[in-house]
Amino acid sequence: MEAVRSASSEPARGPWPRYDAAALGFRNYWYPVLLSRQVRRKPRAITLCGEKIVLVRDQGRVYALHDRCPHRGVPLSCGRREFPGLLTCAYHGWTYDLATGRLEVVLTDGPDSPICGKANVRTYPVEERAGVIWVYVGEAPPPPVEADIPEELLRDDAVIEGLVEIRRGNWRYACENSVDEGHAKYLHRKTPWTYFSEFPAWTRGVRMAPSEDGQWLMRHREQSVFEDDYPRVGRWPPKRAWQSRNRGPSLSLGIRLPGVLRVVMRDWTDYEFFVPVDAHRHRALFLAVKFARGAPAALFRARFHSYIRPLYYGLLNRGQDQWMIEQMQTPPERLYRPDGSVTAWRKWCQEQARGDDDGAHALPSAGSRAAGAPAGAGSVRAAAVAAD
Amino acid sequence: MEAVRSASSEPARGPWPRYDAAALGFRNYWYPVLLSRQVRRKPRAITLCGEKIVLVRDQGRVYALHDRCPHRGVPLSCGRREFPGLLTCAYHGWTYDLATGRLEVVLTDGPDSPICGKANVRTYPVEERAGVIWVYVGEAPPPPVEADIPEELLRDDAVIEGLVEIRRGNWRYACENSVDEGHAKYLHRKTPWTYFSEFPAWTRGVRMAPSEDGQWLMRHREQSVFEDDYPRVGRWPPKRAWQSRNRGPSLSLGIRLPGVLRVVMRDWTDYEFFVPVDAHRHRALFLAVKFARGAPAALFRARFHSYIRPLYYGLLNRGQDQWMIEQMQTPPERLYRPDGSVTAWRKWCQEQARGDDDGAHALPSAGSRAAGAPAGAGSVRAAAVAAD
Amino acid sequence: MEAVRSASSEPARGPWPRYDAAALGFRNYWYPVLLSRQVRRKPRAITLCGEKIVLVRDQGRVYALHDRCPHRGVPLSCGRREFPGLLTCAYHGWTYDLATGRLEVVLTDGPDSPICGKANVRTYPVEERAGVIWVYVGEAPPPPVEADIPEELLRDDAVIEGLVEIRRGNWRYACENSVDEGHAKYLHRKTPWTYFSEFPAWTRGVRMAPSEDGQWLMRHREQSVFEDDYPRVGRWPPKRAWQSRNRGPSLSLGIRLPGVLRVVMRDWTDYEFFVPVDAHRHRALFLAVKFARGAPAALFRARFHSYIRPLYYGLLNRGQDQWMIEQMQTPPERLYRPDGSVTAWRKWCQEQARGDDDGAHALPSAGSRAAGAPAGAGSVRAAAVAAD
C-alpha cells in the first residue's frame, strides 16, 4: 500500500527533472516541523528531508542537532538535557553544546578528556514563529526564517490553531493533490457540508499565475459549471431542491515553495505544509488562521476544536485526500485539462526552487539561478493548457 | 516463513522449464476467483496471476477491468458503479465503460472532455458458471469458459457448496501437495475420522495416467499395504482393535490444468482450485459437490456446513496440508518413489499447458503445440518411476 | 530500529578484518543455546550462527540435526520423535537416526524403500554441562566441550541459575557493550541499587590483559575517580549525604571467546554468553553462579528469582544495556580512551579466534594459527591506549 513517487536515484524524465529528483524535498528551505508546545526539555526525534534530527528546548529556546552520537551511533534523542545548554548522550555521557554541537564534556572520561572538541555534531538552524518550530535544511547560508513563512502568519492579530501528523505517501503527491483542480468536484462531493449547498460539476479555464508579490502560485478559474449534460450519463449532478447555489466569490487558493497550500475562505484561512520526511512519508502540518482579537478570536478557537479539526481536517483531508494520496502510483500517468494546475506547480518548482549548494541534486540551469527569484509569470501560464 | 518456489526470473532448470518458470501460473486459462454471491455492485479487488483486477456486478452481470486508473494510478476498486454500465474512479470521476474499458465520461472535465476515448482500461473476459466467477487471463483469444470447467459441475443436478481463501505459498506447492501420494499416509493419519478406520501404511505401484477424455491426470495405485514390518521400527502402524479396514474401492483422484484437483468420494466430490495470486500466495477455491435433487440435496448442504467445511476443509486441509505448503522450501529437493505422482504432474504441465501468445514465457516446443492437446499417456507413465 | 554491524559480505576494513567479517560469529566453537530443562521430547528449532538446527531429547540425551528434511525442505522441527532414537518428518514420515542423521525408514514408502541411506541430514555435536545445552558449529573436529566452558562452572558446588532470551542486535554489539568501561558510569547511574552507594564518575588507566590461564581477557583499572570538576559542568556527580562510598576491591571482569562475559561480584558470579543467531539478532544466555552447598545454595536460588533476575538481568541488562545495543549504528564510530577495553577485545578476537577450516572466512595469518593459542599479552596491552 506504499505510494512512492520515483525515488531520487531514478533517472529524471520529462520536463521537470529537478522536481522528479526531489523525492526527499527541496533543500535550503525553512520547514515547519512541530508546534511550539510539542517540544519541551525532553529530546524529541524527527526526520526531515531524510535527515534524522533531535529537537530539545533549553531555557526557552529550541535547538536542533543531528540525531546521532558520533561515538557509537546512538541517537542523541535517547539522551537528556542534563546540564544547561548541553545535551548528554544516554550511553557514555558524551555532552554536546546545544548551540554549536561541539563535544564539550565527556563525563566518563574525566575533566581532561582529550576527545573534547574533536567529535562534534552538526546543528540545524531553528526558529520559532507563529507557534511553530521551523528548521532549516540545506547547505547554503539560511535566509531569515521570515522568507519562508507566509507573512500574514506573523501579524499580531493572527489567531492560529495547528495540527501535525505523519502520513504515508511522498510529499509531492500531497502537494499535487492540494492544487489539483479536478478532484474536489468528485471526491469531495459526498461530505456533510455539501448536503445543503450546490457543488459545481466542473470548471472552465483553470490557470495558475504568480501572486503580485511573487510568493504564491495562485489558481484562477474562469467559470464554475454547476450542472451539465453529459454523454451516456445525462444531467449531472442531480439537483436537490433544498440545495442553494453559492454565487459568492470563489475560494482563493495558492501554493508556494517548499510545499505550502493556502486556501482563503470566507472568514478563516487554511495553511497546509507538506513537509518531506522520507521518500515514503510526509509530515502534514495544518494551521487554521483567523485575523481577529478578543471574543471573535476565542470563538474561532472554539470552532477549530468543535468543527474545523474533526470535519475539515479529519473527514475531508484525512478521510478523502489522504486516502487518495496513499493510493496514487505514478509513473505512468495520463493527465487531463484540469491537471494544468498540477503541471504549473511542477514547472514552478523546476524553475523557482532554490539550488543545492552541495551540487548533489543540482542541475546547471538550476544552480545558476538566484535562490528565491520568481520566474516569469508567462511561462507558468503557458503550462496551464499543456494537458489535453 | 515465506515458501517461495523459484521465481520466474530464475533460470529454468531440470526437465520442466515451463513449469519452473510459471511462478505466476499458466496463462490463457479461465480461473475461478470468487463465488457468485461474493461480487455485488460494490467493486471488489483481486489479484490473479500477478495482475490487479477489479470485479463489479451491474444489472446482473459481472465485469472485470484492470484495477488502475491510468490518470494517477489510483485503483478503480476505490470507485463506484455510479451510472449503469459504467465504473467511476473515486478521485476525479473518470468514468469507464464496464464492457469495453473505454473512458466514456470525465465528470470533472465537462461533457466535451477531449480525453474521452483516449485513456482506456484493459478488460478481462468474465463468466459465471456453477455459482462461481471465472476470469480469463492471457493473450490468446479465450476458448469457451466450459473448456476450463469440469463438465459435471455444469449438470442440472449438481449441488455445489463453496469456500474461497487466500493462502500463503506458491500455487505449485499447493498442487503438488494435492496429488502427492505419500503425505496422506503419515500427515493425515492423526485426524478424528481416522480414529475408527484403519489407514494404510504405504502404497505399491503408484502411477499417473490421463483420463479417457484426456482432461485429467488420474492417480492409480496397485495396492494399499495396511501394516508392514519396517527395519528399526518394527510393525507399523499399530493396529487398534476398534478400527475397521476399508476394503472398498479407493478414492478416485485426478488433477487437471491450470491447477484443479478432483477427489471423488463415496457420495460427494471435492474440487480444489489452486489459483495463482502472486509468487508467494495462492487462492484456494474449494467446491463440495453432490449430484442430487430435493431432500438429498438439502441434506448435503447441511452436511457441508456442519461437517465437511469445518473438518475436511478446516482441520485437514487448512490445518495439515496448508501447514506443510507454508513450510516447504525448494529447490533443492530429493524425491522418492511416491513422488512419481508429483513429477508426472510437472511433466503434464510442461507438455500440456497452453502456450503464451505474447511469447514472454513461451518455449519453442511449447509455443508450437496446439492448446489443450493431450500428451501421450505413455510418456506420462514413464515419469512415474523416475524417482528412486 | 535494526542495529546491524557490517555484514560479512562487506569488505573488511581496519585492523580487525576477521572480527569485522564475523557477522554470524566465529566458527569451530561450542555455543550454549538453551537450558537443559528447555529441551524435551518435542523438537525445538533454534538458529545458531545463521544455521537452522532442531534439538530433541531422546532417552535422556539431546540430539541436534540440521532443521530441514532434504525431501521437500520442510523443517524437521515440525516432526516428532515417533520412535526411539529416530526423528520423523511431519510431512511424509521420512525417519532419521538422531545420532547419525541417516535416513533409516520411510514409513510411506514401505520397508524396502530404496531411498533409505541416500538422503541424510547433517548432525551437530551436542553436550550437556552445567545445566546448559552446548552445540558445536564448525568444520574442524570439535575439541572437548570443556574447552569452551569456563572451568569453574563444572565444579560440584556450582549453584547455577539461568535465563535465555533472543535479542535484537548483532552479537558483537552485545560483547562490546559488556566490556565497555565507560558506559556503566553514566548509563547505569540511575538504578535502584546506586541510590545508596556512591558511583564513580570516571576511571583512570583502563587496560586489558590475559588472565594467567590465557583463557580470559581481563579488564584492569588504575583508579576510580568518584567526583571531579569538569569544565562548563562543575562538580559531578552531585554527592548525596546518604550515599556511602564503596572502597572495597573492584569487580573482576573478563571476556573470552567466542563471546562470554564473566563478572565476579562479592558473593556470586555473572556469566553472559552472547551467541550469534543471525546478523541482526543474538541469543543472550545468562548464568548466575554461586559456589555453595546446602542452605547458602538454596538462599542463592531464592535471591536469583527475587532480586537478581528482575533487577540485574531485567532492569539493568535488558532495560539499559539492551536498549543501547539496539540503538547502536556503526560504522562509522569515533572511539575515546575508555574504549581501549573494546579495541583490545577486537584485537583478541582477531588474533585468537579459531580459524575456519572451510576457508570461507579465514585469512592466511589466522588460518596458520593454532586454534585457541593465547596471543602475547604485550600486544593486547598496547591496544589499550590506541584511542584518544
PDB file of N, CA and C in Angstrom, chain C residues 60-105:
ATOM      1  N   GLY C  60      16.880 -39.328  27.478  1.00  0.00           N
ATOM      2  CA  GLY C  60      17.786 -38.563  28.322  1.00  0.00           C
ATOM      3  C   GLY C  60      18.832 -37.774  27.588  1.00  0.00           C
ATOM      4  N   ARG C  61      19.110 -38.128  26.340  1.00  0.00           N
ATOM      5  CA  ARG C  61      20.167 -37.429  25.613  1.00  0.00           C
ATOM      6  C   ARG C  61      19.596 -36.425  24.638  1.00  0.00           C
ATOM      7  N   VAL C  62      20.319 -35.358  24.402  1.00  0.00           N
ATOM      8  CA  VAL C  62      19.873 -34.347  23.436  1.00  0.00           C
ATOM      9  C   VAL C  62      20.642 -34.539  22.135  1.00  0.00           C
ATOM     10  N   TYR C  63      19.910 -34.420  21.025  1.00  0.00           N
ATOM     11  CA  TYR C  63      20.500 -34.536  19.700  1.00  0.00           C
ATOM     12  C   TYR C  63      20.212 -33.261  18.907  1.00  0.00           C
ATOM     13  N   ALA C  64      21.089 -32.995  17.937  1.00  0.00           N
ATOM     14  CA  ALA C  64      20.913 -31.798  17.097  1.00  0.00           C
ATOM     15  C   ALA C  64      21.104 -32.177  15.640  1.00  0.00           C
ATOM     16  N   LEU C  65      20.143 -31.805  14.806  1.00  0.00           N
ATOM     17  CA  LEU C  65      20.221 -32.059  13.366  1.00  0.00           C
ATOM     18  C   LEU C  65      19.929 -30.766  12.610  1.00  0.00           C
ATOM     19  N   HIS C  66      20.429 -30.719  11.385  1.00  0.00           N
ATOM     20  CA  HIS C  66      20.054 -29.607  10.502  1.00  0.00           C
ATOM     21  C   HIS C  66      18.543 -29.642  10.348  1.00  0.00           C
ATOM     22  N   ASP C  67      17.916 -28.475  10.507  1.00  0.00           N
ATOM     23  CA  ASP C  67      16.451 -28.444  10.608  1.00  0.00           C
ATOM     24  C   ASP C  67      15.786 -28.335   9.239  1.00  0.00           C
ATOM     25  N   ARG C  68      16.053 -29.302   8.376  1.00  0.00           N
ATOM     26  CA  ARG C  68      15.469 -29.291   7.034  1.00  0.00           C
ATOM     27  C   ARG C  68      15.454 -30.701   6.491  1.00  0.00           C
ATOM     28  N   CYS C  69      14.272 -31.196   6.169  1.00  0.00           N
ATOM     29  CA  CYS C  69      14.161 -32.501   5.522  1.00  0.00           C
ATOM     30  C   CYS C  69      14.588 -32.335   4.070  1.00  0.00           C
ATOM     31  N   PRO C  70      15.542 -33.132   3.602  1.00  0.00           N
ATOM     32  CA  PRO C  70      16.023 -32.937   2.230  1.00  0.00           C
ATOM     33  C   PRO C  70      14.963 -33.243   1.173  1.00  0.00           C
ATOM     34  N   HIS C  71      13.892 -33.912   1.553  1.00  0.00           N
ATOM     35  CA  HIS C  71      12.859 -34.267   0.586  1.00  0.00           C
ATOM     36  C   HIS C  71      12.232 -33.016  -0.022  1.00  0.00           C
ATOM     37  N   ARG C  72      11.461 -32.268   0.774  1.00  0.00           N
ATOM     38  CA  ARG C  72      10.800 -31.083   0.244  1.00  0.00           C
ATOM     39  C   ARG C  72      11.133 -29.830   1.045  1.00  0.00           C
ATOM     40  N   GLY C  73      12.122 -29.906   1.906  1.00  0.00           N
ATOM     41  CA  GLY C  73      12.553 -28.701   2.608  1.00  0.00           C
ATOM     42  C   GLY C  73      11.726 -28.320   3.818  1.00  0.00           C
ATOM     43  N   VAL C  74      10.868 -29.212   4.287  1.00  0.00           N
ATOM     44  CA  VAL C  74      10.088 -28.916   5.480  1.00  0.00           C
ATOM     45  C   VAL C  74      10.990 -29.025   6.715  1.00  0.00           C
ATOM     46  N   PRO C  75      10.884 -28.100   7.679  1.00  0.00           N
ATOM     47  CA  PRO C  75      11.701 -28.216   8.894  1.00  0.00           C
ATOM     48  C   PRO C  75      11.403 -29.500   9.657  1.00  0.00           C
ATOM     49  N   LEU C  76      12.455 -30.164  10.076  1.00  0.00           N
ATOM     50  CA  LEU C  76      12.255 -31.380  10.879  1.00  0.00           C
ATOM     51  C   LEU C  76      11.677 -31.038  12.249  1.00  0.00           C
ATOM     52  N   SER C  77      11.792 -29.788  12.652  1.00  0.00           N
ATOM     53  CA  SER C  77      11.207 -29.408  13.940  1.00  0.00           C
ATOM     54  C   SER C  77       9.679 -29.426  13.907  1.00  0.00           C
ATOM     55  N   CYS C  78       9.095 -29.554  12.718  1.00  0.00           N
ATOM     56  CA  CYS C  78       7.646 -29.787  12.643  1.00  0.00           C
ATOM     57  C   CYS C  78       7.304 -31.245  12.978  1.00  0.00           C
ATOM     58  N   GLY C  79       8.311 -32.107  12.974  1.00  0.00           N
ATOM     59  CA  GLY C  79       8.062 -33.540  13.122  1.00  0.00           C
ATOM     60  C   GLY C  79       8.020 -34.007  14.568  1.00  0.00           C
ATOM     61  N   ARG C  80       8.152 -35.358  14.741  1.00  0.00           N
ATOM     62  CA  ARG C  80       8.005 -35.943  16.067  1.00  0.00           C
ATOM     63  C   ARG C  80       9.094 -36.987  16.302  1.00  0.00           C
ATOM     64  N   ARG C  81       9.435 -37.166  17.571  1.00  0.00           N
ATOM     65  CA  ARG C  81      10.262 -38.299  17.930  1.00  0.00           C
ATOM     66  C   ARG C  81       9.296 -39.471  18.026  1.00  0.00           C
ATOM     67  N   GLU C  82       8.999 -40.060  16.875  1.00  0.00           N
ATOM     68  CA  GLU C  82       7.934 -41.062  16.765  1.00  0.00           C
ATOM     69  C   GLU C  82       8.403 -42.413  17.316  1.00  0.00           C
ATOM     70  N   PHE C  83       9.686 -42.713  17.106  1.00  0.00           N
ATOM     71  CA  PHE C  83      10.252 -43.993  17.553  1.00  0.00           C
ATOM     72  C   PHE C  83      11.552 -43.710  18.307  1.00  0.00           C
ATOM     73  N   PRO C  84      11.959 -44.627  19.203  1.00  0.00           N
ATOM     74  CA  PRO C  84      13.202 -44.379  19.965  1.00  0.00           C
ATOM     75  C   PRO C  84      14.395 -44.165  19.042  1.00  0.00           C
ATOM     76  N   GLY C  85      15.141 -43.128  19.303  1.00  0.00           N
ATOM     77  CA  GLY C  85      16.363 -42.877  18.547  1.00  0.00           C
ATOM     78  C   GLY C  85      16.145 -42.308  17.165  1.00  0.00           C
ATOM     79  N   LEU C  86      14.908 -41.978  16.825  1.00  0.00           N
ATOM     80  CA  LEU C  86      14.605 -41.543  15.463  1.00  0.00           C
ATOM     81  C   LEU C  86      13.740 -40.288  15.482  1.00  0.00           C
ATOM     82  N   LEU C  87      13.915 -39.453  14.462  1.00  0.00           N
ATOM     83  CA  LEU C  87      13.066 -38.270  14.303  1.00  0.00           C
ATOM     84  C   LEU C  87      12.352 -38.384  12.961  1.00  0.00           C
ATOM     85  N   THR C  88      11.034 -38.201  12.975  1.00  0.00           N
ATOM     86  CA  THR C  88      10.216 -38.419  11.789  1.00  0.00           C
ATOM     87  C   THR C  88       9.668 -37.092  11.284  1.00  0.00           C
ATOM     88  N   CYS C  89       9.875 -36.836   9.985  1.00  0.00           N
ATOM     89  CA  CYS C  89       9.381 -35.589   9.382  1.00  0.00           C
ATOM     90  C   CYS C  89       7.855 -35.613   9.355  1.00  0.00           C
ATOM     91  N   ALA C  90       7.250 -34.454   9.608  1.00  0.00           N
ATOM     92  CA  ALA C  90       5.791 -34.378   9.721  1.00  0.00           C
ATOM     93  C   ALA C  90       5.077 -34.635   8.399  1.00  0.00           C
ATOM     94  N   TYR C  91       5.780 -34.449   7.284  1.00  0.00           N
ATOM     95  CA  TYR C  91       5.075 -34.414   6.011  1.00  0.00           C
ATOM     96  C   TYR C  91       4.867 -35.819   5.432  1.00  0.00           C
ATOM     97  N   HIS C  92       5.965 -36.564   5.236  1.00  0.00           N
ATOM     98  CA  HIS C  92       5.856 -37.874   4.593  1.00  0.00           C
ATOM     99  C   HIS C  92       6.414 -39.009   5.438  1.00  0.00           C
ATOM    100  N   GLY C  93       6.745 -38.716   6.686  1.00  0.00           N
ATOM    101  CA  GLY C  93       7.226 -39.799   7.539  1.00  0.00           C
ATOM    102  C   GLY C  93       8.640 -40.264   7.238  1.00  0.00           C
ATOM    103  N   TRP C  94       9.446 -39.410   6.633  1.00  0.00           N
ATOM    104  CA  TRP C  94      10.861 -39.754   6.494  1.00  0.00           C
ATOM    105  C   TRP C  94      11.469 -39.739   7.901  1.00  0.00           C
ATOM    106  N   THR C  95      12.217 -40.814   8.226  1.00  0.00           N
ATOM    107  CA  THR C  95      12.614 -41.024   9.609  1.00  0.00           C
ATOM    108  C   THR C  95      14.130 -41.145   9.701  1.00  0.00           C
ATOM    109  N   TYR C  96      14.724 -40.232  10.490  1.00  0.00           N
ATOM    110  CA  TYR C  96      16.180 -40.115  10.556  1.00  0.00           C
ATOM    111  C   TYR C  96      16.710 -40.596  11.892  1.00  0.00           C
ATOM    112  N   ASP C  97      17.893 -41.207  11.860  1.00  0.00           N
ATOM    113  CA  ASP C  97      18.587 -41.568  13.088  1.00  0.00           C
ATOM    114  C   ASP C  97      19.060 -40.279  13.773  1.00  0.00           C
ATOM    115  N   LEU C  98      18.717 -40.137  15.044  1.00  0.00           N
ATOM    116  CA  LEU C  98      19.066 -38.913  15.763  1.00  0.00           C
ATOM    117  C   LEU C  98      20.574 -38.741  15.903  1.00  0.00           C
ATOM    118  N   ALA C  99      21.278 -39.840  16.024  1.00  0.00           N
ATOM    119  CA  ALA C  99      22.722 -39.743  16.278  1.00  0.00           C
ATOM    120  C   ALA C  99      23.514 -39.517  15.004  1.00  0.00           C
ATOM    121  N   THR C 100      23.069 -40.102  13.901  1.00  0.00           N
ATOM    122  CA  THR C 100      23.868 -40.037  12.673  1.00  0.00           C
ATOM    123  C   THR C 100      23.240 -39.186  11.587  1.00  0.00           C
ATOM    124  N   GLY C 101      21.933 -38.933  11.676  1.00  0.00           N
ATOM    125  CA  GLY C 101      21.256 -38.193  10.632  1.00  0.00           C
ATOM    126  C   GLY C 101      20.901 -39.051   9.426  1.00  0.00           C
ATOM    127  N   ARG C 102      21.201 -40.349   9.504  1.00  0.00           N
ATOM    128  CA  ARG C 102      20.930 -41.228   8.361  1.00  0.00           C
ATOM    129  C   ARG C 102      19.430 -41.449   8.203  1.00  0.00           C
ATOM    130  N   LEU C 103      18.953 -41.419   6.965  1.00  0.00           N
ATOM    131  CA  LEU C 103      17.552 -41.736   6.678  1.00  0.00           C
ATOM    132  C   LEU C 103      17.377 -43.237   6.840  1.00  0.00           C
ATOM    133  N   GLU C 104      16.697 -43.652   7.901  1.00  0.00           N
ATOM    134  CA  GLU C 104      16.621 -45.074   8.243  1.00  0.00           C
ATOM    135  C   GLU C 104      15.356 -45.727   7.710  1.00  0.00           C
ATOM    136  N   VAL C 105      14.240 -45.039   7.827  1.00  0.00           N
ATOM    137  CA  VAL C 105      12.950 -45.608   7.465  1.00  0.00           C
ATOM    138  C   VAL C 105      12.152 -44.524   6.746  1.00  0.00           C
TER     139      VAL C 105
END
